[in-house]
Amino acid sequence: SSSSRFAAAVTQHAPAFKGTAVVDGEFKELSLNDFKGKYLVLFFYPLDFTFVCPTEIVAFSNKANEFRDVNCEVVAVSVDSHFSHLAWINTPRKVGVEHLFRAFSAGAEVSVPSVPACVDSTVQ
């Protein structure tokens, strides 16, 4: 079934993905291979610019360095485009998620194996 194809679990390998990312304000190709040799937390949220999950997303982003300290990267996934992610991470935290660490786009026209992304590696 399609749900079992993408079912993920702790210690399981993440599905391969690749796509356009925003790294330090510039578009770049990024893939699962960029995380080789590291643990990876993938979490999903509905849309940018909503108030459904920004508290949790900001909390993950705020802990990015703690995750890195244990060789783990955190990636957020939604259906929005990488353009939308860029706009959202450039929006002050009062209404956005300024400097969000990473957000991948899994839009309706994009499957998990080709996930575009936004990355802000300037977050300390």
PDB file of C-alpha atoms in Angstrom:
ATOM      1  CA  SER A   1       0.000   0.000   0.000  1.00  0.00           C
ATOM      2  CA  SER A   2       1.082   3.614  -0.501  1.00  0.00           C
ATOM      3  CA  SER A   3       1.042   4.307   3.239  1.00  0.00           C
ATOM      4  CA  SER A   4       3.531   1.520   3.927  1.00  0.00           C
ATOM      5  CA  ARG A   5       5.872   2.785   1.188  1.00  0.00           C
ATOM      6  CA  PHE A   6       6.555   5.955   3.147  1.00  0.00           C
ATOM      7  CA  ALA A   7       6.130   4.641   6.682  1.00  0.00           C
ATOM      8  CA  ALA A   8       9.201   5.655   8.636  1.00  0.00           C
ATOM      9  CA  ALA A   9      10.441   4.513  12.001  1.00  0.00           C
ATOM     10  CA  VAL A  10      13.310   5.166  14.354  1.00  0.00           C
ATOM     11  CA  THR A  11      16.486   3.457  13.062  1.00  0.00           C
ATOM     12  CA  GLN A  12      14.951   3.010   9.597  1.00  0.00           C
ATOM     13  CA  HIS A  13      16.515   4.646   6.551  1.00  0.00           C
ATOM     14  CA  ALA A  14      14.667   7.718   5.277  1.00  0.00           C
ATOM     15  CA  PRO A  15      13.253   7.531   1.741  1.00  0.00           C
ATOM     16  CA  ALA A  16      15.563   9.023  -0.884  1.00  0.00           C
ATOM     17  CA  PHE A  17      14.698  12.596  -1.818  1.00  0.00           C
ATOM     18  CA  LYS A  18      16.252  15.488  -3.698  1.00  0.00           C
ATOM     19  CA  GLY A  19      15.252  18.936  -4.806  1.00  0.00           C
ATOM     20  CA  THR A  20      15.899  22.630  -4.774  1.00  0.00           C
ATOM     21  CA  ALA A  21      16.886  24.145  -1.452  1.00  0.00           C
ATOM     22  CA  VAL A  22      17.414  27.662  -0.181  1.00  0.00           C
ATOM     23  CA  VAL A  23      20.800  27.751   1.539  1.00  0.00           C
ATOM     24  CA  ASP A  24      21.933  31.067   2.986  1.00  0.00           C
ATOM     25  CA  GLY A  25      19.376  32.827   0.782  1.00  0.00           C
ATOM     26  CA  GLU A  26      20.387  31.053  -2.460  1.00  0.00           C
ATOM     27  CA  PHE A  27      18.814  28.099  -4.262  1.00  0.00           C
ATOM     28  CA  LYS A  28      20.827  24.862  -4.179  1.00  0.00           C
ATOM     29  CA  GLU A  29      20.181  21.193  -4.964  1.00  0.00           C
ATOM     30  CA  LEU A  30      19.905  19.119  -1.795  1.00  0.00           C
ATOM     31  CA  SER A  31      19.281  15.392  -1.282  1.00  0.00           C
ATOM     32  CA  LEU A  32      19.203  12.677   1.332  1.00  0.00           C
ATOM     33  CA  ASN A  33      22.859  12.003   0.456  1.00  0.00           C
ATOM     34  CA  ASP A  34      23.734  15.384   2.024  1.00  0.00           C
ATOM     35  CA  PHE A  35      22.838  13.814   5.376  1.00  0.00           C
ATOM     36  CA  LYS A  36      24.831  10.593   4.884  1.00  0.00           C
ATOM     37  CA  GLY A  37      26.430   9.390   8.113  1.00  0.00           C
ATOM     38  CA  LYS A  38      24.050  11.449  10.260  1.00  0.00           C
ATOM     39  CA  TYR A  39      20.807  10.823  12.050  1.00  0.00           C
ATOM     40  CA  LEU A  40      17.864  12.613  10.454  1.00  0.00           C
ATOM     41  CA  VAL A  41      14.574  13.709  12.000  1.00  0.00           C
ATOM     42  CA  LEU A  42      11.879  14.327   9.375  1.00  0.00           C
ATOM     43  CA  PHE A  43       8.726  15.989  10.669  1.00  0.00           C
ATOM     44  CA  PHE A  44       5.680  17.091   8.736  1.00  0.00           C
ATOM     45  CA  TYR A  45       3.422  20.136   9.047  1.00  0.00           C
ATOM     46  CA  PRO A  46       0.454  21.295   6.927  1.00  0.00           C
ATOM     47  CA  LEU A  47       1.318  24.725   5.457  1.00  0.00           C
ATOM     48  CA  ASP A  48       3.531  27.781   5.815  1.00  0.00           C
ATOM     49  CA  PHE A  49       1.955  30.962   7.230  1.00  0.00           C
ATOM     50  CA  THR A  50      -0.557  29.055   9.375  1.00  0.00           C
ATOM     51  CA  PHE A  51      -0.778  28.993  13.138  1.00  0.00           C
ATOM     52  CA  VAL A  52      -1.246  25.230  13.374  1.00  0.00           C
ATOM     53  CA  CYS A  53       2.332  24.208  14.208  1.00  0.00           C
ATOM     54  CA  PRO A  54       4.706  27.209  14.303  1.00  0.00           C
ATOM     55  CA  THR A  55       5.408  26.759  18.013  1.00  0.00           C
ATOM     56  CA  GLU A  56       6.702  23.226  17.456  1.00  0.00           C
ATOM     57  CA  ILE A  57       8.569  24.203  14.282  1.00  0.00           C
ATOM     58  CA  VAL A  58      10.298  27.101  16.034  1.00  0.00           C
ATOM     59  CA  ALA A  59      11.143  24.795  18.973  1.00  0.00           C
ATOM     60  CA  PHE A  60      12.852  22.326  16.609  1.00  0.00           C
ATOM     61  CA  SER A  61      14.672  25.201  14.928  1.00  0.00           C
ATOM     62  CA  ASN A  62      15.808  26.626  18.274  1.00  0.00           C
ATOM     63  CA  LYS A  63      17.301  23.241  19.192  1.00  0.00           C
ATOM     64  CA  ALA A  64      19.113  22.759  15.848  1.00  0.00           C
ATOM     65  CA  ASN A  65      22.576  23.022  17.383  1.00  0.00           C
ATOM     66  CA  GLU A  66      21.705  20.540  20.132  1.00  0.00           C
ATOM     67  CA  PHE A  67      20.626  18.061  17.453  1.00  0.00           C
ATOM     68  CA  ARG A  68      23.832  18.750  15.511  1.00  0.00           C
ATOM     69  CA  ASP A  69      25.862  18.075  18.665  1.00  0.00           C
ATOM     70  CA  VAL A  70      24.617  14.476  18.536  1.00  0.00           C
ATOM     71  CA  ASN A  71      25.135  14.174  14.746  1.00  0.00           C
ATOM     72  CA  CYS A  72      21.455  14.686  13.922  1.00  0.00           C
ATOM     73  CA  GLU A  73      19.790  17.023  11.430  1.00  0.00           C
ATOM     74  CA  VAL A  74      16.141  18.126  11.555  1.00  0.00           C
ATOM     75  CA  VAL A  75      14.055  18.620   8.410  1.00  0.00           C
ATOM     76  CA  ALA A  76      10.487  19.954   8.289  1.00  0.00           C
ATOM     77  CA  VAL A  77       8.246  18.884   5.392  1.00  0.00           C
ATOM     78  CA  SER A  78       5.096  20.560   4.062  1.00  0.00           C
ATOM     79  CA  VAL A  79       3.193  20.847   0.793  1.00  0.00           C
ATOM     80  CA  ASP A  80       4.310  24.432   0.174  1.00  0.00           C
ATOM     81  CA  SER A  81       6.883  25.424  -2.440  1.00  0.00           C
ATOM     82  CA  HIS A  82      10.459  26.337  -1.610  1.00  0.00           C
ATOM     83  CA  PHE A  83       9.518  29.915  -2.592  1.00  0.00           C
ATOM     84  CA  SER A  84       6.852  29.922   0.126  1.00  0.00           C
ATOM     85  CA  HIS A  85       9.326  28.468   2.645  1.00  0.00           C
ATOM     86  CA  LEU A  86      11.823  31.218   1.821  1.00  0.00           C
ATOM     87  CA  ALA A  87       9.187  33.899   2.358  1.00  0.00           C
ATOM     88  CA  TRP A  88       8.119  32.291   5.649  1.00  0.00           C
ATOM     89  CA  ILE A  89      11.645  31.957   7.039  1.00  0.00           C
ATOM     90  CA  ASN A  90      12.229  35.622   6.173  1.00  0.00           C
ATOM     91  CA  THR A  91       9.089  36.674   8.072  1.00  0.00           C
ATOM     92  CA  PRO A  92       9.672  37.874  11.672  1.00  0.00           C
ATOM     93  CA  ARG A  93       8.768  35.232  14.240  1.00  0.00           C
ATOM     94  CA  LYS A  94       5.798  37.258  15.496  1.00  0.00           C
ATOM     95  CA  VAL A  95       3.909  36.069  12.377  1.00  0.00           C
ATOM     96  CA  GLY A  96       6.433  33.727  10.713  1.00  0.00           C
ATOM     97  CA  VAL A  97       9.300  31.399  11.556  1.00  0.00           C
ATOM     98  CA  GLU A  98      12.242  33.713  10.934  1.00  0.00           C
ATOM     99  CA  HIS A  99      15.456  31.706  10.374  1.00  0.00           C
ATOM    100  CA  LEU A 100      13.725  28.317  10.338  1.00  0.00           C
ATOM    101  CA  PHE A 101      16.464  25.730  10.143  1.00  0.00           C
ATOM    102  CA  ARG A 102      15.179  23.509   7.303  1.00  0.00           C
ATOM    103  CA  ALA A 103      11.877  23.037   5.497  1.00  0.00           C
ATOM    104  CA  PHE A 104      11.284  20.694   2.576  1.00  0.00           C
ATOM    105  CA  SER A 105       8.418  21.038   0.146  1.00  0.00           C
ATOM    106  CA  ALA A 106       6.373  17.982  -0.737  1.00  0.00           C
ATOM    107  CA  GLY A 107       3.755  19.708  -2.878  1.00  0.00           C
ATOM    108  CA  ALA A 108       0.956  17.871  -4.607  1.00  0.00           C
ATOM    109  CA  GLU A 109       2.984  17.775  -7.826  1.00  0.00           C
ATOM    110  CA  VAL A 110       6.123  16.588  -6.020  1.00  0.00           C
ATOM    111  CA  SER A 111       6.643  13.121  -4.591  1.00  0.00           C
ATOM    112  CA  VAL A 112       8.789  12.374  -1.558  1.00  0.00           C
ATOM    113  CA  PRO A 113      11.591  11.042  -3.778  1.00  0.00           C
ATOM    114  CA  SER A 114      12.077  14.557  -5.232  1.00  0.00           C
ATOM    115  CA  VAL A 115      11.515  16.884  -2.295  1.00  0.00           C
ATOM    116  CA  PRO A 116      12.561  20.565  -2.808  1.00  0.00           C
ATOM    117  CA  ALA A 117      13.850  22.361   0.300  1.00  0.00           C
ATOM    118  CA  CYS A 118      14.652  25.530   2.174  1.00  0.00           C
ATOM    119  CA  VAL A 119      17.703  25.684   4.376  1.00  0.00           C
ATOM    120  CA  ASP A 120      19.002  28.458   6.577  1.00  0.00           C
ATOM    121  CA  SER A 121      22.419  27.402   7.835  1.00  0.00           C
ATOM    122  CA  THR A 122      22.979  30.749   9.567  1.00  0.00           C
ATOM    123  CA  VAL A 123      20.925  29.771  12.616  1.00  0.00           C
ATOM    124  CA  GLN A 124      23.177  29.408  15.642  1.00  0.00           C
TER     125      GLN A 124
END
